[in-house]
Coordinates of C-alpha atoms and ligand atoms in Angstrom, one line a residue:
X123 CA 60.8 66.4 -29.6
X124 CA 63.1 63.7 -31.1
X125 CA 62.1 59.8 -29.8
X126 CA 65.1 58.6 -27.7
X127 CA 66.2 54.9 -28.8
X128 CA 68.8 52.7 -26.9
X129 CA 70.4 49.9 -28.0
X130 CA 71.8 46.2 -26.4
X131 CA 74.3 44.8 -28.2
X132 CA 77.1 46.8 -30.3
X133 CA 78.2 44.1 -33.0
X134 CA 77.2 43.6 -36.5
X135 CA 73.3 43.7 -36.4
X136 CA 73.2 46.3 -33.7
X137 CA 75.4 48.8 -35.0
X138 CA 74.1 48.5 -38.5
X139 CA 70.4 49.7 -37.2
X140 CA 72.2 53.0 -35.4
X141 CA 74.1 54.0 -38.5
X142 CA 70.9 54.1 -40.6
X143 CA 69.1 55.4 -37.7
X144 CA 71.5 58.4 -37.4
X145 CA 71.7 58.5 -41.2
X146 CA 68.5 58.6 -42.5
X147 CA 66.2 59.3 -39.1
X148 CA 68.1 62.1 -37.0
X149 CA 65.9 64.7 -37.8
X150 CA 63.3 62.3 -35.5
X151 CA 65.2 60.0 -33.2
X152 CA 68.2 60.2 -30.8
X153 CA 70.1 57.1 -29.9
X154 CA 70.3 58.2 -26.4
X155 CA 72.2 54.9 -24.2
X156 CA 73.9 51.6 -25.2
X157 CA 74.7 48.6 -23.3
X158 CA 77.2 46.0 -24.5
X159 CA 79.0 43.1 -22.3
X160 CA 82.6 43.9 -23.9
X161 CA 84.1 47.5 -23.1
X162 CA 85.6 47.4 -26.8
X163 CA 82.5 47.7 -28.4
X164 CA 81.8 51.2 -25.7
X165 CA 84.8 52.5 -26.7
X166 CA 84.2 52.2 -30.5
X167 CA 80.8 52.3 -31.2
X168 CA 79.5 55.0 -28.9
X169 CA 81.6 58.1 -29.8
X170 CA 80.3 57.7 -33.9
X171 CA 77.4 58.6 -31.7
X172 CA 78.1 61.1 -29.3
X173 CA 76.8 58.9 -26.6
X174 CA 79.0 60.4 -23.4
X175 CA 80.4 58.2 -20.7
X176 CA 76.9 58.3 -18.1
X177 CA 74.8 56.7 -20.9
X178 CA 77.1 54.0 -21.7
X179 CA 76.7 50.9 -19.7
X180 CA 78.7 47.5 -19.3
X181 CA 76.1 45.0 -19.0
X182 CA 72.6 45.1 -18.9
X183 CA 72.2 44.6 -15.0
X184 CA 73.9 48.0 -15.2
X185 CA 71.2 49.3 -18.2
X186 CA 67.8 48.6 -16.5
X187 CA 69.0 49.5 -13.3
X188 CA 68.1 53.0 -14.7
X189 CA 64.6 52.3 -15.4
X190 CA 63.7 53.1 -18.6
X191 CA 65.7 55.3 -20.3
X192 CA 64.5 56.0 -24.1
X193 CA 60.8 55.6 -25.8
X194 CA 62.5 52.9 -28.1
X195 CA 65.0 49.6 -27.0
X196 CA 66.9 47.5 -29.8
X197 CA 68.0 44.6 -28.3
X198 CA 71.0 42.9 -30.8
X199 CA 72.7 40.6 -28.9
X200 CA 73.3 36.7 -29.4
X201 CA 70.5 34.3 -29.7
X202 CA 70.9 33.2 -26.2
X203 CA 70.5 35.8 -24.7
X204 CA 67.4 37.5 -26.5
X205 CA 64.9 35.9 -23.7
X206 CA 66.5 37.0 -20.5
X207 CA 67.0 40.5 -21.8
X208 CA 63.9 41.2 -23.2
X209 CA 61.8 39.9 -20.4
X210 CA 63.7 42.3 -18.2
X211 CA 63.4 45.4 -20.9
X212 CA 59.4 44.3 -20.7
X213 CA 59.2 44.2 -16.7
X214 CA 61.6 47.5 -16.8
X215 CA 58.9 48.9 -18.5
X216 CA 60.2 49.5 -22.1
X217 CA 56.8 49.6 -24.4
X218 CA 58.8 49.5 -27.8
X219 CA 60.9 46.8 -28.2
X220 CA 62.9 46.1 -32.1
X221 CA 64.3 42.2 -30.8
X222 CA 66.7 40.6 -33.4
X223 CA 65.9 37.1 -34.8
X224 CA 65.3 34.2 -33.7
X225 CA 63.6 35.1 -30.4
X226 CA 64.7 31.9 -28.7
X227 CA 65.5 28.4 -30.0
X228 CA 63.5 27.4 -26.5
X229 CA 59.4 27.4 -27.4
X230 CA 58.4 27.7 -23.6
X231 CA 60.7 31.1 -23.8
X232 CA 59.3 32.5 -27.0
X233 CA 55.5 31.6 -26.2
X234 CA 56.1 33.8 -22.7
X235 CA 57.5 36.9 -24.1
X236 CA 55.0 36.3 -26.8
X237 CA 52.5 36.3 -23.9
X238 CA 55.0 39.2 -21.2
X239 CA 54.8 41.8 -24.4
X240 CA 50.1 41.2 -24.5
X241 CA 49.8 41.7 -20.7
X242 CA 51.9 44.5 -20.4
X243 CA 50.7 45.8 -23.6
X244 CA 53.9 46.3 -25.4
X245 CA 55.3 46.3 -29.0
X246 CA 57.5 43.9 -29.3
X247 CA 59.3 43.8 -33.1
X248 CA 61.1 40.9 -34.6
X249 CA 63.9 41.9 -37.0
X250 CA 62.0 39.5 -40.1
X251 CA 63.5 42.2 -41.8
X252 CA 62.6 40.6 -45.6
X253 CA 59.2 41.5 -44.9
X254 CA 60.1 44.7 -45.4
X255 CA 61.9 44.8 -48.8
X256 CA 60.3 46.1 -52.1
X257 CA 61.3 42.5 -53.7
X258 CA 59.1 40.4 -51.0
X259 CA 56.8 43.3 -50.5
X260 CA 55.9 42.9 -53.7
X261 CA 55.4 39.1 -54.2
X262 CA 53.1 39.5 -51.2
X263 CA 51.3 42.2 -53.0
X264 CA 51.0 39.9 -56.4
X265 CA 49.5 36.9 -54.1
X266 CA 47.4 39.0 -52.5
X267 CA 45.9 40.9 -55.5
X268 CA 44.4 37.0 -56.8
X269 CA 46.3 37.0 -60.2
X270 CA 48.3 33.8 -59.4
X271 CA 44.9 32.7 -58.0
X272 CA 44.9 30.6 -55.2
X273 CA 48.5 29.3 -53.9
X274 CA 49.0 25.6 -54.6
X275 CA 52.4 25.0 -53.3
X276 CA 56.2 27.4 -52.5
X277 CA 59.5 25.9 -53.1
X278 CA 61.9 28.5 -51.4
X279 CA 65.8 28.1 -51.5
X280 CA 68.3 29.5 -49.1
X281 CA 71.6 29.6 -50.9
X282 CA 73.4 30.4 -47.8
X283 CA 77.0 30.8 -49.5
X284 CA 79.6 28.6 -48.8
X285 CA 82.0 31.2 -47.6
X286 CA 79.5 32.3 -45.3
X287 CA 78.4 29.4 -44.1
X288 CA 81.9 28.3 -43.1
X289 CA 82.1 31.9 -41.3
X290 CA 78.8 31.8 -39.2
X291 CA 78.1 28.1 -38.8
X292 CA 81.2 26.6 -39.0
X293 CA 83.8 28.4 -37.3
X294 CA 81.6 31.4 -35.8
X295 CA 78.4 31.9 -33.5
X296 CA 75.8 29.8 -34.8
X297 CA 78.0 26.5 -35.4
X298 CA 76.5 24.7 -32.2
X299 CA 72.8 24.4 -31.4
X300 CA 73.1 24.1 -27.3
X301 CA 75.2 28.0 -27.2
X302 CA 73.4 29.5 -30.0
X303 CA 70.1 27.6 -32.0
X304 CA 69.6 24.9 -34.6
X305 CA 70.5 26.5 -38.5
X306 CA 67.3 25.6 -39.8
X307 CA 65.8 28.1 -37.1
X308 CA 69.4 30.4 -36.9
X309 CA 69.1 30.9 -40.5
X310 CA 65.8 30.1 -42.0
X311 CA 63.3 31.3 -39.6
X312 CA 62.8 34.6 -41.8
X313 CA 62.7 32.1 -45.1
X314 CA 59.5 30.3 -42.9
X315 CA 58.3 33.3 -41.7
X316 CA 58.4 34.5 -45.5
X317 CA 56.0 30.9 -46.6
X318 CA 53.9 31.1 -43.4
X319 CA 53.3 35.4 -44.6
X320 CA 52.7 34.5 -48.3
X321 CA 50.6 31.1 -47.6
X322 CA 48.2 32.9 -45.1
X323 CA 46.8 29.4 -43.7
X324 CA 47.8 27.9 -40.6
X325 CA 50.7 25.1 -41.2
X326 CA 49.6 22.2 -39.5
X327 CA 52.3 19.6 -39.7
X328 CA 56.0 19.5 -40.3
X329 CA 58.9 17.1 -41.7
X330 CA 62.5 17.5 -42.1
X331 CA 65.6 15.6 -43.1
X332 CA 69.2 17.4 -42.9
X333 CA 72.7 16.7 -41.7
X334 CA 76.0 17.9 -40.9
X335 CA 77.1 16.3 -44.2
X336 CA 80.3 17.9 -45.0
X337 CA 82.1 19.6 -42.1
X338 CA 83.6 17.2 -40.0
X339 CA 86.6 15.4 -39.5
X340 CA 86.0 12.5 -41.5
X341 CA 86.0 14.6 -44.6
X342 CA 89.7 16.6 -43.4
X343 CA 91.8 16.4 -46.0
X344 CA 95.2 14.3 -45.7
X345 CA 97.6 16.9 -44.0
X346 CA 95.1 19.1 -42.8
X347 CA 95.4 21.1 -39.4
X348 CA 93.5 22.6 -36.9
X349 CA 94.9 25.5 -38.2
X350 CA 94.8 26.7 -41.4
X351 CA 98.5 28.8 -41.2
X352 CA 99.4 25.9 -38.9
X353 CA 101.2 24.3 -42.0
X354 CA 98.4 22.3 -43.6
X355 CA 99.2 20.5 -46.3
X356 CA 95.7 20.9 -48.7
X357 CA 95.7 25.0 -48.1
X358 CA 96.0 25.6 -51.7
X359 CA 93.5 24.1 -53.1
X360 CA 91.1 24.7 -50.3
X361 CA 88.0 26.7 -51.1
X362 CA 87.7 27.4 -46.9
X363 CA 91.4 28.7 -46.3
X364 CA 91.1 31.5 -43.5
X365 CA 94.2 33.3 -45.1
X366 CA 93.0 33.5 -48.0
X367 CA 88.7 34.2 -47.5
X368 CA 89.8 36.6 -44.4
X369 CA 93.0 37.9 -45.6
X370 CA 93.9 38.3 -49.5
X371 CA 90.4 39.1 -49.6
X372 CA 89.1 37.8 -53.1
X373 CA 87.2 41.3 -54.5
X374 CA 83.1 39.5 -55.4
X375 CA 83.5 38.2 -51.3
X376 CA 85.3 41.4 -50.2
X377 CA 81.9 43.4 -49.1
X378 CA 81.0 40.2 -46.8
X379 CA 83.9 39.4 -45.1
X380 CA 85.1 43.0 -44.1
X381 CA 81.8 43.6 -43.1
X382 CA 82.8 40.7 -40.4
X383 CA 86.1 41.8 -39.8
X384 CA 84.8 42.9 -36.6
X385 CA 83.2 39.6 -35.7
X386 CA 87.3 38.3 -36.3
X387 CA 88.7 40.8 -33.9
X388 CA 85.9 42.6 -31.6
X389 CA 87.3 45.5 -33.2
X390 CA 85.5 48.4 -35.2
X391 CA 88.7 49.1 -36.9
X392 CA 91.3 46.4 -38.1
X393 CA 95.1 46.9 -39.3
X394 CA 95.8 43.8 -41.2
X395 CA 97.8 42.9 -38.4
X396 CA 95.0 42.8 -36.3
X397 CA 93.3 40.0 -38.8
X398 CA 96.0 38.2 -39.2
X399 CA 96.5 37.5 -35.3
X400 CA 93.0 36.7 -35.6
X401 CA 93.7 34.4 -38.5
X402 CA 96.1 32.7 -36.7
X403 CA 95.1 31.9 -33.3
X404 CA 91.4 32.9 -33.6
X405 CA 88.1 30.7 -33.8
X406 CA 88.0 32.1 -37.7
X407 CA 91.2 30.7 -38.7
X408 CA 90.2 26.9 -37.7
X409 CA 89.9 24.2 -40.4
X410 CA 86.2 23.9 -41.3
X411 CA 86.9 20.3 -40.9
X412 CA 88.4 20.5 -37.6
X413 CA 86.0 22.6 -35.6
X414 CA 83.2 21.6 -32.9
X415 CA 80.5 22.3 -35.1
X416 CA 77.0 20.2 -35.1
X417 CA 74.5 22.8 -37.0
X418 CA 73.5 21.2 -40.3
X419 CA 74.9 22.3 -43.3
X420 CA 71.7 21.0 -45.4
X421 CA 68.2 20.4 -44.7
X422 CA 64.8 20.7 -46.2
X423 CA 61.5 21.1 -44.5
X424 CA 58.4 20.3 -46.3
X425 CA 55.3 21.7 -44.7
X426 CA 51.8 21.4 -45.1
X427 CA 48.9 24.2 -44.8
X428 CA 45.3 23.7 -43.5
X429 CA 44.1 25.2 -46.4
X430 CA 45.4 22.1 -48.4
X431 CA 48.5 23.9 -49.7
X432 CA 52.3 22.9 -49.4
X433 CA 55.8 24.1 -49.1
X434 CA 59.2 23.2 -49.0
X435 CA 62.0 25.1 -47.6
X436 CA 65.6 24.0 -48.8
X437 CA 68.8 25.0 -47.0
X438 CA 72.0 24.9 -48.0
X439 CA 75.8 25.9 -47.1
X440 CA 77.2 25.1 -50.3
X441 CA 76.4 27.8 -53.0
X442 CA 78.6 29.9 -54.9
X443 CA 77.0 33.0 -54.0
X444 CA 74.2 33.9 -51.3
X445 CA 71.3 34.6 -52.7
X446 CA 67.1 33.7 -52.2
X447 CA 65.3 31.7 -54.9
X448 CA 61.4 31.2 -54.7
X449 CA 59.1 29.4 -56.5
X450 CA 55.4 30.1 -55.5
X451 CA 52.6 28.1 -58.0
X452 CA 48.7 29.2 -58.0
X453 CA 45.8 28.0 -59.3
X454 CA 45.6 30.4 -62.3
X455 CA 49.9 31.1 -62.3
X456 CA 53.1 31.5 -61.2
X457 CA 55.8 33.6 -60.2
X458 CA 59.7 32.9 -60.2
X459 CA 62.2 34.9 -57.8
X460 CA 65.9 35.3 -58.4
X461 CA 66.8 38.3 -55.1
X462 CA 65.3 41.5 -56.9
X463 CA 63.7 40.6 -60.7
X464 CA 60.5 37.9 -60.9
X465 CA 59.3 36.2 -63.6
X466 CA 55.6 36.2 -63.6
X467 CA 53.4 33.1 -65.9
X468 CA 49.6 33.6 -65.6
X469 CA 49.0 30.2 -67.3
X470 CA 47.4 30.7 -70.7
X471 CA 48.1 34.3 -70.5
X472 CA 50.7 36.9 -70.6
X473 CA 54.1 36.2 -68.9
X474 CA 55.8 39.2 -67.8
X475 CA 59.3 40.6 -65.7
X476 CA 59.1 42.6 -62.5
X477 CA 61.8 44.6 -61.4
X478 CA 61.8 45.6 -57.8
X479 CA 63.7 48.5 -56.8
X480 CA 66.9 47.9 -54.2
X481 CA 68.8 50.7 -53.1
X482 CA 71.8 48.4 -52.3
X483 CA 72.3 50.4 -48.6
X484 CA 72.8 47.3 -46.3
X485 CA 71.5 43.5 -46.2
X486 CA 68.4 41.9 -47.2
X487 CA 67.8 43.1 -50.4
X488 CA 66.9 46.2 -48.6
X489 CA 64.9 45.4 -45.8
X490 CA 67.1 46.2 -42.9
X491 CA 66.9 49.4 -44.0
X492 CA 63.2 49.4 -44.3
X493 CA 62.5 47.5 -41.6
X494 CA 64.2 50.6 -39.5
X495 CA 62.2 53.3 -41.7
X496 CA 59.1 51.5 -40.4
X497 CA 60.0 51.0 -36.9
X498 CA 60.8 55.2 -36.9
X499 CA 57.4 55.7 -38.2
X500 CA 55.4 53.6 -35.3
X501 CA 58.4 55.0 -32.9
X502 CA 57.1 58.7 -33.9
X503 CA 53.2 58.0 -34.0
X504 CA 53.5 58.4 -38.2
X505 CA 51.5 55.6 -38.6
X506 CA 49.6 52.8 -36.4
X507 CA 48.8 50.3 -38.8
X508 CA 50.9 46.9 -38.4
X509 CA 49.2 45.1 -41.0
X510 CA 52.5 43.1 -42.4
X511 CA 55.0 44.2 -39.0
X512 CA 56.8 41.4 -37.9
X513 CA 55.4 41.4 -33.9
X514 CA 56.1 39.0 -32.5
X515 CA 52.7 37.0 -32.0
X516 CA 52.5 37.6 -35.9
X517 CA 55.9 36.0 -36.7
X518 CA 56.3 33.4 -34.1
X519 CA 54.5 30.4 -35.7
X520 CA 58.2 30.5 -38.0
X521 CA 59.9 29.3 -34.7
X522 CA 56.9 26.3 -34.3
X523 CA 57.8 25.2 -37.6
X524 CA 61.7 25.4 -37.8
X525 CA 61.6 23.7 -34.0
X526 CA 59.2 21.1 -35.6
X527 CA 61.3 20.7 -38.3
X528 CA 64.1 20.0 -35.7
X529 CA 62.3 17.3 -34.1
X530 CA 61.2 15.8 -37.4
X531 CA 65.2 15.5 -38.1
X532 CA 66.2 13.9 -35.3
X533 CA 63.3 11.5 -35.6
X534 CA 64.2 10.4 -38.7
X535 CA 61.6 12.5 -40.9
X536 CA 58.6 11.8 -39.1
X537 CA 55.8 13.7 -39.5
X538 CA 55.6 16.7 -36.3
X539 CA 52.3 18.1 -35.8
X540 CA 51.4 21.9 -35.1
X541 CA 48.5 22.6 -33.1
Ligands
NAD675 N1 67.7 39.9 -38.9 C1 68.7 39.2 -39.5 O1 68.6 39.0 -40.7 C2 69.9 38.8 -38.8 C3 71.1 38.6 -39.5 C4 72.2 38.2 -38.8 C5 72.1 38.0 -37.4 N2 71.0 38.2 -36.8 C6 70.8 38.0 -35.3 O2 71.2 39.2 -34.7 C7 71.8 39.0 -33.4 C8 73.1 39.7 -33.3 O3 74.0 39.2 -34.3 P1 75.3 40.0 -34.7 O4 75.9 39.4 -35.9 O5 75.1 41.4 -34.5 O6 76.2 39.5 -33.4 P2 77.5 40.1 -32.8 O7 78.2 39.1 -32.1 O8 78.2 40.9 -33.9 O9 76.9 41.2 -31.8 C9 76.4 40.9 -30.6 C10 76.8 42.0 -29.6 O10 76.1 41.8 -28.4 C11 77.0 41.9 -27.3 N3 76.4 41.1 -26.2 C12 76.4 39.8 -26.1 N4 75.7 39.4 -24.9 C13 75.3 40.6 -24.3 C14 74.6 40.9 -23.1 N5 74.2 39.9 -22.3 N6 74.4 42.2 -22.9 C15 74.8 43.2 -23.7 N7 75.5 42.9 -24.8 C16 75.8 41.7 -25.1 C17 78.3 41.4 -27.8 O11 79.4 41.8 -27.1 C18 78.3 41.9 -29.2 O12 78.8 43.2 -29.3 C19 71.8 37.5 -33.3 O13 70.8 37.0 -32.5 C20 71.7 37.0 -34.7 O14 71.2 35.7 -34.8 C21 69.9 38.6 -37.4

């Protein structure tokens, strides 16, 4: 008999999940209800899926007012939210729970569903979902086989893209830390969880330094407006002009930002008439100067590990392209990551390349769609073993250190211990 999954929260993340579900996983799972807030995202999402009107609900008071409905939940819905739902999805009596990152930018919120999901013995998944591609699976292996010997110190980079950074953290969801959470934790908590997984020794204290250095009024160009087809005067040579990035579409950004044409519109499906409304009245077609932004745009966290070793996580909004660089030094070697290939030194000894194999089928090098294949597996009883699944008691001490990391900022660096 198929597994029966039901999913909270039709956008990006949400939807993504059900296509490879129904893609690559029909033969074993259903997706049996949904539950989204907006009626749009009923109407387009849940005939793809054949879900008929009875197991479509508005809201989730609606949802668990059925009791539980499927063996599996995915909850996809906006940071804020995450807490709320998935405490009622726990007390509903949902067992297996896939919760999208970050769990909650509160710690008194993520330490109790940490606790909720223990006492009422459920499996509660975060999507960490780089954990589960061949590229970081396999740096984990290399650390864990002793040929770098042990780990000295990781310098990890998140190029974040500057078109992207505009999109989500300047114009879009995560661009303010009281409605949605603080970057560093929005954007990085699977680059921590990533150091805290490789480094394998509690992190025991925590500084930061960041800013909002670049978006904000002071740096709006003269003639600039709030919006960008509102006649500004410095659109052309502009790297952030909405018209341009949303609508003429340059081809290396094109996969990106159609991929968020729905976030422009709340719309599956988008004439260019649709985009451009969006464009010209929408939150998307702001200035990035002009917007009520307060997330930084920069910030490095250095962190140290009981064992003696040290990292440093650097963020930033400004690259050309988005990609992951990492850096992780041993005793005995190191190894260099640029997204799939690594460079491998074993210090007076061989150096060598390693190619990990990406399948290019949605984000995160591959992990999304791994991160899915692995949650069908413990979904169907295929395997038990969560050696290396992101639960959430497993993955949570990323949210100490990025909230750590928050309060070090806004204390001026100071040092923020973990306990
Ligand atoms: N794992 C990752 O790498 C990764 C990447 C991007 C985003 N995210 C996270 O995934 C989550 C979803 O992001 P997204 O880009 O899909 O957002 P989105 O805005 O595209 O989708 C969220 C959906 O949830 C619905 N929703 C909001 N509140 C709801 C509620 N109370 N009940 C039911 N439905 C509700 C919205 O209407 C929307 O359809 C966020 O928490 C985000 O931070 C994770």
């Amino acid at each position: 008999m198929k597994k029966k999954i039901s999913v909270i929260g039709l956008g990006n993340r949400g939807t993504e999940y059900m296509g490879f579900l129904k893609a690559f996983h029909s033969a074993k799972v259903v997706i049996y209800a949904l539950c989204d807030i907006r009626q749009q995202a009923l109407d387009d999402i849940a005939p793809q899926f054949g879900i008929s009107k009875e197991r479509q609900f508005l809201g989730t008071d609606a949802f668990f007012a059925q009791g539980v409905l499927s063996d599996g939940l995915i909850i996809a819905t906006q940071d804020a939210s995450h807490y709320e739902i998935t405490k009622q999805a726990i007390l509903t009596g949902y067992k297996f729970i896939l919760l999208e990152k970050p769990v909650s930018g509160v710690k008194a919120e993520y330490d109790a569903l940490c606790d909720l999901a223990k006492q009422h013995n459920v499996l509660l998944i975060i999507c960490h979902v780089l954990r589960y591609s061949n590229y970081y699976g396999k740096i984990k292996e290399i650390i864990a086989s002793g040929q770098l010997g042990e780990i000295v110190t990781i310098n990890h980079t998140e190029n974040v893209g500057y078109f992207h950074f505009a999109h989500s953290f300047v114009r879009g969801n995560w661009r303010d830390e009281f409605t949605s959470t603080p970057s560093i934790l929005a954007k990085c908590c699977h680059d921590i969880d990533l150091i805290a997984w490789f480094m394998d020794s509690p992190c025991v204290s925590v500084s930061s330094v960041g800013s909002v250095k670049y978006f904000c009024k002071e740096n709006a160009p003269d003639g600039a407006t709030p919006f960008c087809t509102g006649g500004c005067k410095a659109k052309k040579s502009c790297p952030y002009d909405a018209e341009q990035l949303y609508i003429k579409d340059p081809f290396w950004k094109a996969k990106f930002i159609k991929y968020m044409q729905r976030t422009l519109t709340g719309k599956a499906k988008n004439s260019r008439k649709d985009v451009e409304e969006a464009v010209r009245h929408g939150d998307y077609g702001r200035c990035v100067f002009l917007c009520d932004n307060n997330v930084c745009d920069n910030q490095i966290v250095t962190m140290q590990f009981a064992n003696g070793a040290s990292a440093v996580l650097h963020m930033n909004g400004f690259s050309d392209k988005m990609f992951r660089e990492c850096h992780i030094v041993g005793t005995k070697g190191e190894l260099i990551g640029y997204g799939t290939k690594l460079k491998m030194n074993i210090f007076g000894g061989k150096s060598k390349t390693i190619h990990t194999f990406s399948p290019n089928i949605g984000g995160h090098v591959e992990g999304d769609i791994r991160l899915v294949a692995g949650m069908v597996k413990l979904l169907c009883g295929e395997s038990t073993d969560l050696t290396n699944i992101t639960t959430i008691d497993a993955t949570v001490i990323s949210h100490d250190i990025a909230m750590a990391a928050e309060e070090s900022r806004k204390n001026g660096g100071k040092t923020v211990l973990l306990k």
